[in-house]
Amino acid sequence: MSAQEQVRIFDTTLRDGEQAPGFSLRPAEKLLLARQLDALGVDIIEAGFPIASPADAEAVRQIATEVRRPVIACLARAHRADLERAAWALEPAAQGRIHTFIATSDLHLQAKLRISREQCIEAAVDAVRFARQHTADVQFSAEDATRSDFDFLCRVVEAVIRAGATTINLPDTVGYAMPDELRDFFVRIRERVDGADRVVFSAHCHDDLGVGVANSLAAMQGGARQVECTINGIGERAGNAALEEIVMALRVRGDRNPFTVAIEPRQLYPSSELLTRLTGQSVQVNKAVVGRNAFSHEAGIHQDGVLKDRRTYEIMRAEDVGAPWNPLVLGKHSGRHAVAKRCSDLGLGVSSEELPDVYRALMTVADERKVLTEADIRQVVEAVRAAARSAAGDPVDVAAAAVSAMHESGYGHGV
Ligand code: KIV
Ligand code: ZN
């Protein structure tokens, strides 16, 4: 393996992501997101599943018309009607890819498709040949590849390569594989299959056991040179491998993952935000890379460390992923240094004499509220100053007086 090999990023936010409950998008919204994925630098945009609905077919066609740099892909089962619709949707594309798939595990063949292994191979080969009549770029996916009989899977893959597939995707459809297992799986299949050197192998990892990103990295170690992923990790059930996490794992730990991708990292956070805005589905606050807490610190020890040198508790910089950096969240675990810094950032001019009372009053309020907002901090500082003025030098607990005055004036109602 050479020092830094290129891995293609195949973004399926608009297909696998969009088909998850609560994430559906209108064609105009899909186009907006496709433009953002273009700015992000993804190599391939899977824009939809045209046979699923006329609106989705239109959306793919519109994206293929207007987004010209990346390859535009769309999904089709191994059925003529699906493939024809996909070919129609991709007609205007500068570079179009038909992505056809069929399940290869015995479970799916018997319980879902109710066809034999031979029928499966026939359908796969026919689909790839038919797709090749419309485009030279044809991706074949063996759905449920990781739970398929290995010898049979190799036969299917060999047959579709002979039929003209140019990318072979081996999805971990139900997020069942473990990282070491998936790495070996890619190694073995590439060693075993005739024609493996003529195609690009792709990994498509779901996150049912929370290892979708680890599996994608392991698949690269095993020779996958395309990974399929989504913004914010959205997708069926527990989702797909998160694009932003894969990209940052490669950047931060390139020593263990010597692969490059053509992504502009400063577009990661804007992409995540746009998706959240369009779908109305927010990202969990502790989500890696793009969650609200990904670069925030509340605990005093962490705040102190970050104020001295942010590398103590941050392995990447918010700015590098295009996110705002507001590292100090004031709450009941915060320390004096962070309170002083935050008050100074807000221009409150808190003196060293005032600081102990401001700190104690803030901690009392923080016990009542989960996180202190800018408005809370301003109000506490004002209340402490007012309490100090009315104490006029008498031995009064200024912090306690400030908090009780805030309560009397109605602070905290409706919390
Ligand atoms: O998870 C999966 O197997 C898929 C295929 C259709 C690629 O999404
Ligand atoms: Zn999937």
PDB file of C-alpha atoms and ligand atoms in Angstrom, residues 10 12 15-16 19 46 49 75-76 99-102 108 139-145 169-175 204-206 228 236-237 240, ligand 1:
ATOM      1  CA  PHE A  10     -19.866   8.442  -2.139  1.00  0.00           C
ATOM      2  CA  THR A  12     -25.870   8.838   0.029  1.00  0.00           C
ATOM      3  CA  ARG A  15     -30.925   8.404  -0.979  1.00  0.00           C
ATOM      4  CA  ASP A  16     -30.218   6.142   2.039  1.00  0.00           C
ATOM      5  CA  GLN A  19     -35.340   7.269   3.088  1.00  0.00           C
ATOM      6  CA  GLU A  46     -26.352   9.402  -4.801  1.00  0.00           C
ATOM      7  CA  PHE A  49     -34.146   6.174  -6.071  1.00  0.00           C
ATOM      8  CA  LEU A  75     -30.369   3.565  -7.257  1.00  0.00           C
ATOM      9  CA  ALA A  76     -32.221   0.856  -9.180  1.00  0.00           C
ATOM     10  CA  HIS A  99     -26.263   1.902  -9.037  1.00  0.00           C
ATOM     11  CA  THR A 100     -28.053  -1.415  -9.250  1.00  0.00           C
ATOM     12  CA  PHE A 101     -28.437  -3.922  -6.460  1.00  0.00           C
ATOM     13  CA  ILE A 102     -29.810  -7.262  -5.448  1.00  0.00           C
ATOM     14  CA  HIS A 108     -32.915 -12.297   1.762  1.00  0.00           C
ATOM     15  CA  GLN A 139     -22.081   0.219  -9.643  1.00  0.00           C
ATOM     16  CA  PHE A 140     -23.329  -3.120  -8.394  1.00  0.00           C
ATOM     17  CA  SER A 141     -24.269  -3.683  -4.735  1.00  0.00           C
ATOM     18  CA  ALA A 142     -24.695  -7.106  -3.164  1.00  0.00           C
ATOM     19  CA  GLU A 143     -27.243  -6.230  -0.520  1.00  0.00           C
ATOM     20  CA  ASP A 144     -26.575  -7.960   2.830  1.00  0.00           C
ATOM     21  CA  ALA A 145     -23.133  -8.904   1.498  1.00  0.00           C
ATOM     22  CA  ASN A 169     -20.202  -2.251  -3.300  1.00  0.00           C
ATOM     23  CA  LEU A 170     -20.352  -4.769  -0.445  1.00  0.00           C
ATOM     24  CA  PRO A 171     -22.832  -3.319   2.048  1.00  0.00           C
ATOM     25  CA  ASP A 172     -23.035  -4.221   5.687  1.00  0.00           C
ATOM     26  CA  THR A 173     -26.754  -3.692   5.262  1.00  0.00           C
ATOM     27  CA  VAL A 174     -27.797  -4.374   8.843  1.00  0.00           C
ATOM     28  CA  GLY A 175     -24.669  -3.117  10.610  1.00  0.00           C
ATOM     29  CA  HIS A 204     -21.432   0.852   2.804  1.00  0.00           C
ATOM     30  CA  CYS A 205     -21.710   0.511   6.560  1.00  0.00           C
ATOM     31  CA  HIS A 206     -24.790   0.882   8.703  1.00  0.00           C
ATOM     32  CA  GLU A 228     -20.544   5.375   1.273  1.00  0.00           C
ATOM     33  CA  GLU A 236     -32.137   3.587   7.726  1.00  0.00           C
ATOM     34  CA  ARG A 237     -32.645   2.603  11.394  1.00  0.00           C
ATOM     35  CA  ASN A 240     -25.202   5.104   7.945  1.00  0.00           C
TER      36      ASN A 240
HETATM   37  O1  KIV B   1     -27.775  -0.916   2.981  1.00  0.00           O
HETATM   38  C1  KIV B   1     -27.795  -1.350   1.821  1.00  0.00           C
HETATM   39  O2  KIV B   1     -27.564  -2.526   1.554  1.00  0.00           O
HETATM   40  C2  KIV B   1     -28.137  -0.417   0.759  1.00  0.00           C
HETATM   41  C3  KIV B   1     -27.969  -0.896  -0.640  1.00  0.00           C
HETATM   42  C4  KIV B   1     -29.164  -0.637  -1.463  1.00  0.00           C
HETATM   43  C5  KIV B   1     -26.736  -0.302  -1.217  1.00  0.00           C
HETATM   44  O3  KIV B   1     -28.470   0.718   1.036  1.00  0.00           O
END
